[in-house]
Coordinates of C-alpha atoms (C1' of nucleotides) in Angstrom, one line a residue:
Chain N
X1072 CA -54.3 22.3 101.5
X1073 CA -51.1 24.1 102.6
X1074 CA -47.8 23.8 100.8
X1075 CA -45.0 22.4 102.7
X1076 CA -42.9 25.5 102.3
X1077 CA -41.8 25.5 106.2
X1078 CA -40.9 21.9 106.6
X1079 CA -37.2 23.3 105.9
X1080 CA -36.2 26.5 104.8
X1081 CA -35.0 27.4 101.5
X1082 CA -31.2 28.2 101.2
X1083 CA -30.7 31.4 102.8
X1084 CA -27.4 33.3 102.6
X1085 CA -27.1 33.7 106.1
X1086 CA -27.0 29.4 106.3
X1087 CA -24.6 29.4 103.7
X1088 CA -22.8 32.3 102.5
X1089 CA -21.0 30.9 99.8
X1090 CA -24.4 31.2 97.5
X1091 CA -23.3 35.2 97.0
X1092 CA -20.2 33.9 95.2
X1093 CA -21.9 30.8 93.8
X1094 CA -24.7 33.2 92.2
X1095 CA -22.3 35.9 91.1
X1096 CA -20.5 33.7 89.4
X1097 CA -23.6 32.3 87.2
X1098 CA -24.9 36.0 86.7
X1099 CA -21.3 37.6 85.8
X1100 CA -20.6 34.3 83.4
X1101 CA -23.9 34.7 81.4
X1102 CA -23.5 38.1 80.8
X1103 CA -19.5 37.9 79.8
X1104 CA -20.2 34.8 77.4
X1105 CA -23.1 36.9 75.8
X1106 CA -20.7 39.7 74.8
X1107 CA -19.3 38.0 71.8
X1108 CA -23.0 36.3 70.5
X1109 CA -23.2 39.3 67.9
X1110 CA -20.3 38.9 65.7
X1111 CA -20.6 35.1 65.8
X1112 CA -24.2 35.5 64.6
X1113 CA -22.5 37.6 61.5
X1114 CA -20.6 35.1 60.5
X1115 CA -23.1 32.1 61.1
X1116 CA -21.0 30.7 64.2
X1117 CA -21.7 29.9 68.0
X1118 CA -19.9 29.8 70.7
X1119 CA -18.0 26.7 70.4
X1120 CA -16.5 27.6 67.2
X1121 CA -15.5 30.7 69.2
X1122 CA -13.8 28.9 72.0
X1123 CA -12.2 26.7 69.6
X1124 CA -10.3 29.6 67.7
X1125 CA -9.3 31.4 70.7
X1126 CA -7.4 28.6 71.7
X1127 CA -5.7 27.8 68.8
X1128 CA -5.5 31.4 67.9
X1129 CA -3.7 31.8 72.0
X1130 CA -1.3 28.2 71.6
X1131 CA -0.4 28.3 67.6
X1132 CA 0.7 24.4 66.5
X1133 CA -1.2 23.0 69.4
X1134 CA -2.3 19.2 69.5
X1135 CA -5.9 18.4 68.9
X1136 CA -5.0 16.5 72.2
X1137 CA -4.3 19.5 73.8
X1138 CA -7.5 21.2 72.5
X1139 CA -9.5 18.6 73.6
X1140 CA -7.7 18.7 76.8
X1141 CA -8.6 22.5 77.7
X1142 CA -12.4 22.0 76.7
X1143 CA -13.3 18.5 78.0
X1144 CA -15.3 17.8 75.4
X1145 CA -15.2 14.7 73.3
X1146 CA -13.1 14.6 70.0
X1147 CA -16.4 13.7 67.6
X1148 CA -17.9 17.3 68.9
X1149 CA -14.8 19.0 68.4
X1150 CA -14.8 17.4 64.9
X1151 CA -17.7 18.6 63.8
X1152 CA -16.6 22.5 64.5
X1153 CA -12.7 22.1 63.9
X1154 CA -13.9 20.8 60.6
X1155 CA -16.1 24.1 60.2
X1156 CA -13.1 26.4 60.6
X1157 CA -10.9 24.6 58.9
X1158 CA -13.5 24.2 55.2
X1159 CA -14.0 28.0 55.8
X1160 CA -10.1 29.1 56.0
X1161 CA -9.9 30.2 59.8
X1162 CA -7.7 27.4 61.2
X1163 CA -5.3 25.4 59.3
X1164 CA -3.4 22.2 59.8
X1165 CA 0.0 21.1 59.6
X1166 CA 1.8 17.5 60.1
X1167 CA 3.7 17.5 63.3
X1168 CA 7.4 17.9 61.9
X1169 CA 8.8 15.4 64.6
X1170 CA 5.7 13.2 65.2
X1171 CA 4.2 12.8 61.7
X1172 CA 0.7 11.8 63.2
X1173 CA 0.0 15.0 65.0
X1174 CA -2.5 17.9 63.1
X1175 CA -1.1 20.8 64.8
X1176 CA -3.1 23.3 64.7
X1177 CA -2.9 27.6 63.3
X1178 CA -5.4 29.9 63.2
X1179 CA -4.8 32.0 59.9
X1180 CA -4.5 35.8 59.5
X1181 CA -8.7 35.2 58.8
X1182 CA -8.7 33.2 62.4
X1183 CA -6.9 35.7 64.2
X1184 CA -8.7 38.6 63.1
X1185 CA -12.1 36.4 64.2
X1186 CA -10.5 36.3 67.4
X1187 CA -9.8 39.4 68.1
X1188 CA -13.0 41.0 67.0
X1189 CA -14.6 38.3 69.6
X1190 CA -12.7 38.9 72.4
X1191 CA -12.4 42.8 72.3
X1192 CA -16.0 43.3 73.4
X1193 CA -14.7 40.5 77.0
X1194 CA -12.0 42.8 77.3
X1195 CA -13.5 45.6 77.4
X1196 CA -16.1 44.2 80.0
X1197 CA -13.1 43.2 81.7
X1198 CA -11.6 46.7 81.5
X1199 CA -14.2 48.4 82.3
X1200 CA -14.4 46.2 85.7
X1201 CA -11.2 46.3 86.9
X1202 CA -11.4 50.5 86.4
X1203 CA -12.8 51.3 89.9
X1204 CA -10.5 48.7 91.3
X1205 CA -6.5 49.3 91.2
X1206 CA -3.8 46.7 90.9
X1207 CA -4.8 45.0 94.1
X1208 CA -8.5 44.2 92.8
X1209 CA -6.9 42.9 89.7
X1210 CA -4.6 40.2 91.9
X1211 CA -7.2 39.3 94.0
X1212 CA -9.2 38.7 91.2
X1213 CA -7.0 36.4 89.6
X1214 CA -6.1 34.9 92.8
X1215 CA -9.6 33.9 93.5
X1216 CA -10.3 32.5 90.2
X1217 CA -6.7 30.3 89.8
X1218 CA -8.3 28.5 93.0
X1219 CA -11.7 27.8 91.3
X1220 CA -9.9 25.5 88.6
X1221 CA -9.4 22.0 90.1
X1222 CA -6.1 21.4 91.8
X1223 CA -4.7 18.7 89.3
X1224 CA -5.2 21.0 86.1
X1225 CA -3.9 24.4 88.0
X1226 CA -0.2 24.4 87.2
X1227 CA -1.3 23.1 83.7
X1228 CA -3.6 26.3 83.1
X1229 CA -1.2 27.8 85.0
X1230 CA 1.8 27.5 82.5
X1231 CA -1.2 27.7 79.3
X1232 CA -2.2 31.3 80.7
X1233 CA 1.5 33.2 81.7
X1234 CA 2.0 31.8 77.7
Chain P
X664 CA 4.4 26.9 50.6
X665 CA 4.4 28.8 54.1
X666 CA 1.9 29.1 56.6
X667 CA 1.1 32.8 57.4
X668 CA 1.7 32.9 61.0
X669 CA 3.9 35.9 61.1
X670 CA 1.8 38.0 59.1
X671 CA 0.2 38.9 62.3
X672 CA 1.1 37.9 66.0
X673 CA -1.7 35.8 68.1
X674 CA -2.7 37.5 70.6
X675 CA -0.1 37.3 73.3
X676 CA -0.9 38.7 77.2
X677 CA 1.8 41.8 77.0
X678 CA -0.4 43.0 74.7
X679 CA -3.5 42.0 75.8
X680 CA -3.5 41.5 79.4
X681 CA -7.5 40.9 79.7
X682 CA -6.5 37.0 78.5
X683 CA -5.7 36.2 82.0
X684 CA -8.8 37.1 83.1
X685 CA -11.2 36.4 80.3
X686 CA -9.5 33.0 80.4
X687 CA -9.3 32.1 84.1
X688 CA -13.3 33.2 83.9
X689 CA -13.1 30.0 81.4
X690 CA -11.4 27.5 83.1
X691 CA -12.6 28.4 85.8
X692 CA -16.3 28.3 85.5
X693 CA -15.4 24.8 82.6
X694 CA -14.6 23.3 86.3
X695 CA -17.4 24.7 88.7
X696 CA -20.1 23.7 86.8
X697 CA -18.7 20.4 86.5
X698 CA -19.2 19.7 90.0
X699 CA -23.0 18.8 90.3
X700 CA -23.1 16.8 87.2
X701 CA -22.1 13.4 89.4
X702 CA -25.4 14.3 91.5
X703 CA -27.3 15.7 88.3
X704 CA -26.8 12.0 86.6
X705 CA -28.4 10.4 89.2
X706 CA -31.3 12.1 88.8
X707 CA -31.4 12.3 84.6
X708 CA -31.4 15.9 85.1
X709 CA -29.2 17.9 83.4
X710 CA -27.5 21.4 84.1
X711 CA -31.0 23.5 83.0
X712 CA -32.9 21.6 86.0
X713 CA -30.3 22.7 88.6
X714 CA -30.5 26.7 87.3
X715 CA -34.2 26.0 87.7
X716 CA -34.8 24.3 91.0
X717 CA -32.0 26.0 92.2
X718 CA -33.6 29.7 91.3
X719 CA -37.2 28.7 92.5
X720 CA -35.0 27.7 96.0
X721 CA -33.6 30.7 96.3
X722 CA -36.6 33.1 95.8
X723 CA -39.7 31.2 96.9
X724 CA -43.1 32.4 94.9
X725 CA -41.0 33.7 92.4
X726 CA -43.3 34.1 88.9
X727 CA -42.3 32.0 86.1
X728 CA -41.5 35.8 84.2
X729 CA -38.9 36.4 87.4
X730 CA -36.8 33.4 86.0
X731 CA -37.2 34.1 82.6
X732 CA -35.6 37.8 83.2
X733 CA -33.1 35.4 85.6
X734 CA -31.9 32.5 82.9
X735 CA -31.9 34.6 80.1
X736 CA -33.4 31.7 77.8
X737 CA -37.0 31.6 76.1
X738 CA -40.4 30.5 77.6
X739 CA -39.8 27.5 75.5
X740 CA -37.1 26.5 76.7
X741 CA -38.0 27.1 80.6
X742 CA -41.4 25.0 80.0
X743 CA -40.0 22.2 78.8
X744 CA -37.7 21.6 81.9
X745 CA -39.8 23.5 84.3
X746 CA -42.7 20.8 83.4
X747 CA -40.0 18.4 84.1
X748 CA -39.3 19.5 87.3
X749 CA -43.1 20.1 88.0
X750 CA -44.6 16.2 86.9
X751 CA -42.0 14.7 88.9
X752 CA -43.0 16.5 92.2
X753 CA -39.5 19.1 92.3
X754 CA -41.0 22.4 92.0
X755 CA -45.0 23.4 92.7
X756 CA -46.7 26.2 90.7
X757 CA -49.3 28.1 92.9
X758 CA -51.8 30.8 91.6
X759 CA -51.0 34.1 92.4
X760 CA -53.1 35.6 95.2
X761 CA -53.9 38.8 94.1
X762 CA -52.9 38.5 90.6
X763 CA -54.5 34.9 89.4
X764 CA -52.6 35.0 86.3
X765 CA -49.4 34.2 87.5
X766 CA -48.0 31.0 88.9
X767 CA -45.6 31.4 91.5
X768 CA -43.1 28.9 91.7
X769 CA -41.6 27.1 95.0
X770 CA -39.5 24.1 96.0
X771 CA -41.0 21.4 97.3
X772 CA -39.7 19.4 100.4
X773 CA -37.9 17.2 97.3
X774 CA -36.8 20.3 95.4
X775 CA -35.0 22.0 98.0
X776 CA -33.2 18.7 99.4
X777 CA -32.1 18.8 95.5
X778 CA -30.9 21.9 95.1
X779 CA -28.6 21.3 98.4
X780 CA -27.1 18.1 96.8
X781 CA -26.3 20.2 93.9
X782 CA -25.2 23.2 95.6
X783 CA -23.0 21.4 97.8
X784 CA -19.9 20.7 96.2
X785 CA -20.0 24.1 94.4
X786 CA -19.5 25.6 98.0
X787 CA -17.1 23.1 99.0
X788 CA -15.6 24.5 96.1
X789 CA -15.6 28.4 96.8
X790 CA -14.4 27.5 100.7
X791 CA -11.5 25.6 99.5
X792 CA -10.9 28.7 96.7
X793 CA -11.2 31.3 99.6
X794 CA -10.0 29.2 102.5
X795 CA -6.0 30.8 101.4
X796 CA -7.5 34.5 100.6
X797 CA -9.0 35.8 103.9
X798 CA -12.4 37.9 104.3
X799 CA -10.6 40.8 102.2
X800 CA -9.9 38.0 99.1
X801 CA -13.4 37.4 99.4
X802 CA -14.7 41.1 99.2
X803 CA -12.1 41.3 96.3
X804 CA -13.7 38.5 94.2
X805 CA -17.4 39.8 95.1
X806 CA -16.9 43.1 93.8
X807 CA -14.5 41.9 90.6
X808 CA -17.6 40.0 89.4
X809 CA -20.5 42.4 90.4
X810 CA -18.6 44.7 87.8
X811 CA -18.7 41.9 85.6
X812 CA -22.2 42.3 85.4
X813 CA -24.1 44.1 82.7
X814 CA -24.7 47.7 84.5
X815 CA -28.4 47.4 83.4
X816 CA -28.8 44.5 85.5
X817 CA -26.6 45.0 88.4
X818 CA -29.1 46.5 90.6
X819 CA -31.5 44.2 90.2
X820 CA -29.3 40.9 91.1
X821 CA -27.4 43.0 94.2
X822 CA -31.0 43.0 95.6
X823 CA -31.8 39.5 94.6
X824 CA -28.8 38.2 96.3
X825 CA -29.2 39.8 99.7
X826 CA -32.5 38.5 99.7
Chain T
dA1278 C1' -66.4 45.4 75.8
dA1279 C1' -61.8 45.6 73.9
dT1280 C1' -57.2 45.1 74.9
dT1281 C1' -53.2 43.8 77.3
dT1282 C1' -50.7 40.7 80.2
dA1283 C1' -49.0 36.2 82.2
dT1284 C1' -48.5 31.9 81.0
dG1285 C1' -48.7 27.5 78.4
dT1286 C1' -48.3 24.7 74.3
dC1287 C1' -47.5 22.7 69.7
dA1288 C1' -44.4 22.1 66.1
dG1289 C1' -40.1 22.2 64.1
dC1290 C1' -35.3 23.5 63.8
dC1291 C1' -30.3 24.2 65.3
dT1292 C1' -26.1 23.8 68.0
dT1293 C1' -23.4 21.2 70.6
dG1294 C1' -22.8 17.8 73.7
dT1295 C1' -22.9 12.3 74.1
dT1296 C1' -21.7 7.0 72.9
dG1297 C1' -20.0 3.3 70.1
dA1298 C1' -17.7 1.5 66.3
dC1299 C1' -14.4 1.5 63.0
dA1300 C1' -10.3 3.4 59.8
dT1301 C1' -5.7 5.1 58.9
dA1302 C1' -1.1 6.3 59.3
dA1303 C1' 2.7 6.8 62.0
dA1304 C1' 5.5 5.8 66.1
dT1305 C1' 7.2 2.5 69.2
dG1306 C1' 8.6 -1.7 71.6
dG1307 C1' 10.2 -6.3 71.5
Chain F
dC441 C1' 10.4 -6.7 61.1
dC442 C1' 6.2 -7.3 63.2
dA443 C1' 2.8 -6.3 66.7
dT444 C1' 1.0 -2.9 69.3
dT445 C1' 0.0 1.6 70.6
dT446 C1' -0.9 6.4 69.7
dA447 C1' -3.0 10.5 67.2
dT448 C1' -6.4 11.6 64.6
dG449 C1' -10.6 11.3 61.8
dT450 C1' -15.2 9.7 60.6
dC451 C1' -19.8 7.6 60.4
dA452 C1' -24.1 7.1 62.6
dA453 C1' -27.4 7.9 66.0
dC454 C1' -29.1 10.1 69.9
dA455 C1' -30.0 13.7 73.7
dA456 C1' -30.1 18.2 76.0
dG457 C1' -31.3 22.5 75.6
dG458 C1' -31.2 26.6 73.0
dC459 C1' -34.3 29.0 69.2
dT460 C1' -38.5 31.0 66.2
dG461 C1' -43.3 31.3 65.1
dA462 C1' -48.0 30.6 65.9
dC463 C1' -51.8 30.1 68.7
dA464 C1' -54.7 29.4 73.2
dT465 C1' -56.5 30.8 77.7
dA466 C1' -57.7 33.2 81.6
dA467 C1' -57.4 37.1 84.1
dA468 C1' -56.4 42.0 84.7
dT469 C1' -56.7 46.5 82.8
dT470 C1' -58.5 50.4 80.2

DNA sequence: AATTTATGTCAGCCTTGTTGACATAAATGG
DNA sequence: CCATTTATGTCAACAAGGCTGACATAAATT
């Protein structure tokens, strides 16, 4: 009995060339996300607690609305890790001083010290690319991602990243 | 009582100017990923099948050790969604021909008409990000994230990519 | 014949995502 | 001033998809 292997193809990269980029972009992800794994294991986090202070650490007195906003995830799994960082002295809370219902949000001297001993290892990854490549590579780079987020959040991630 | 915000800066790009990229890499990838979910629901698969059937598409008799060294994840892990994939009819385990062992692994008819519903709007996706670039945008991007891979595996997925 | 290799499987645990319901305090609109 | 909306938190339960450890089998290798 014969598989039907032939009936059609598999994807080829000739058919569809957009599978290098597609690929690249799963094998250079997994690798960069990987980086941090061994100083969150030290201090018994993952990687959503890591995302989580980055962006608090990046946007000091941010919104929990804005957090959950930047990581479209739902506010009951945010919880659970906000809540984590916050027991343990790496984010801290403050009432809004205008809007009184607002939590806005600090990473600590703790918290920003976690942050940077998480990102350094992405940076260098990220130095340590962009070395054989100039200025250009760089722009292009950034370029090509800007127009990978979807159009109605760009300007928004936009306006987040330049600060 | 004051917060400690001043003590030290948060990060900020002038100094660090790998944020850009370590945070476009985010958002990003937060939004292509996103995209077969719609088509992924349908099914009641979830983001592990499509790596899976989407891997076994793309390198036909591959060995269930080939996409181990791919996904990065356990045998544990694999079997339980790989078995998925298999009882429902996606993906087809074959012995090995001269090494009866192994079970290479291919698409069926099903599988690969899957994996092309999922790939689909992920390319839609890179056209419409390199559609403003030009072919020298899309070199630029390519190389960026090759360097982006760990230099112990880059060979290896060069020469899985171009076939 | 003994060992190693490729793979599978059982059992249990952890992280991190989900839904749904409900609570509170503060802002806002009539 | 009261009703409503908004920002946030919380409880409970569940699901996906990682993980470790132990053990099983068949086939290849030494």
């Amino acid at each position: 009995m014969q598989r039907d292997e032939t009936v059609t193809p598999p994807l080829s990269i000739q058919q569809q060339p957009e599978l290098v980029l597609i690929e690249l972009l799963f094998y250079a992800y997994r690798d960069f996300v990987s980086d941090p794994d061994v100083v969150l294991a030290k201090f018994q986090f993952g990687r959503a607690h890591h995302r989580v202070v980055h962006f608090v650490n990046r946007h000091p007195g941010m919104r929990v609305a804005d957090l959950l906003d930047i990581l479209k995830i739902t506010k009951q799994s945010l919880g659970r890790v906000l809540k984590q960082l916050i027991d343990t002295g790496y984010i801290e809370q403050v009432p809004g001083p205008v809007d009184r219902r607002q939590r806005l949000l600090y990473a600590t001297a703790k918290g920003r010290a976690l942050d940077q001993r998480l990102t350094e290892p992405q940076a260098e990854r990220i130095r340590a690319a962009l070395a054989p490549l100039g200025p250009e590579g760089r722009i292009a780079a950034e370029r090509f991602l800007r127009l990978m987020i979807d159009p109605a959040e760009r300007d928004k991630v936009a306006q987040m990243i330049e600060h």
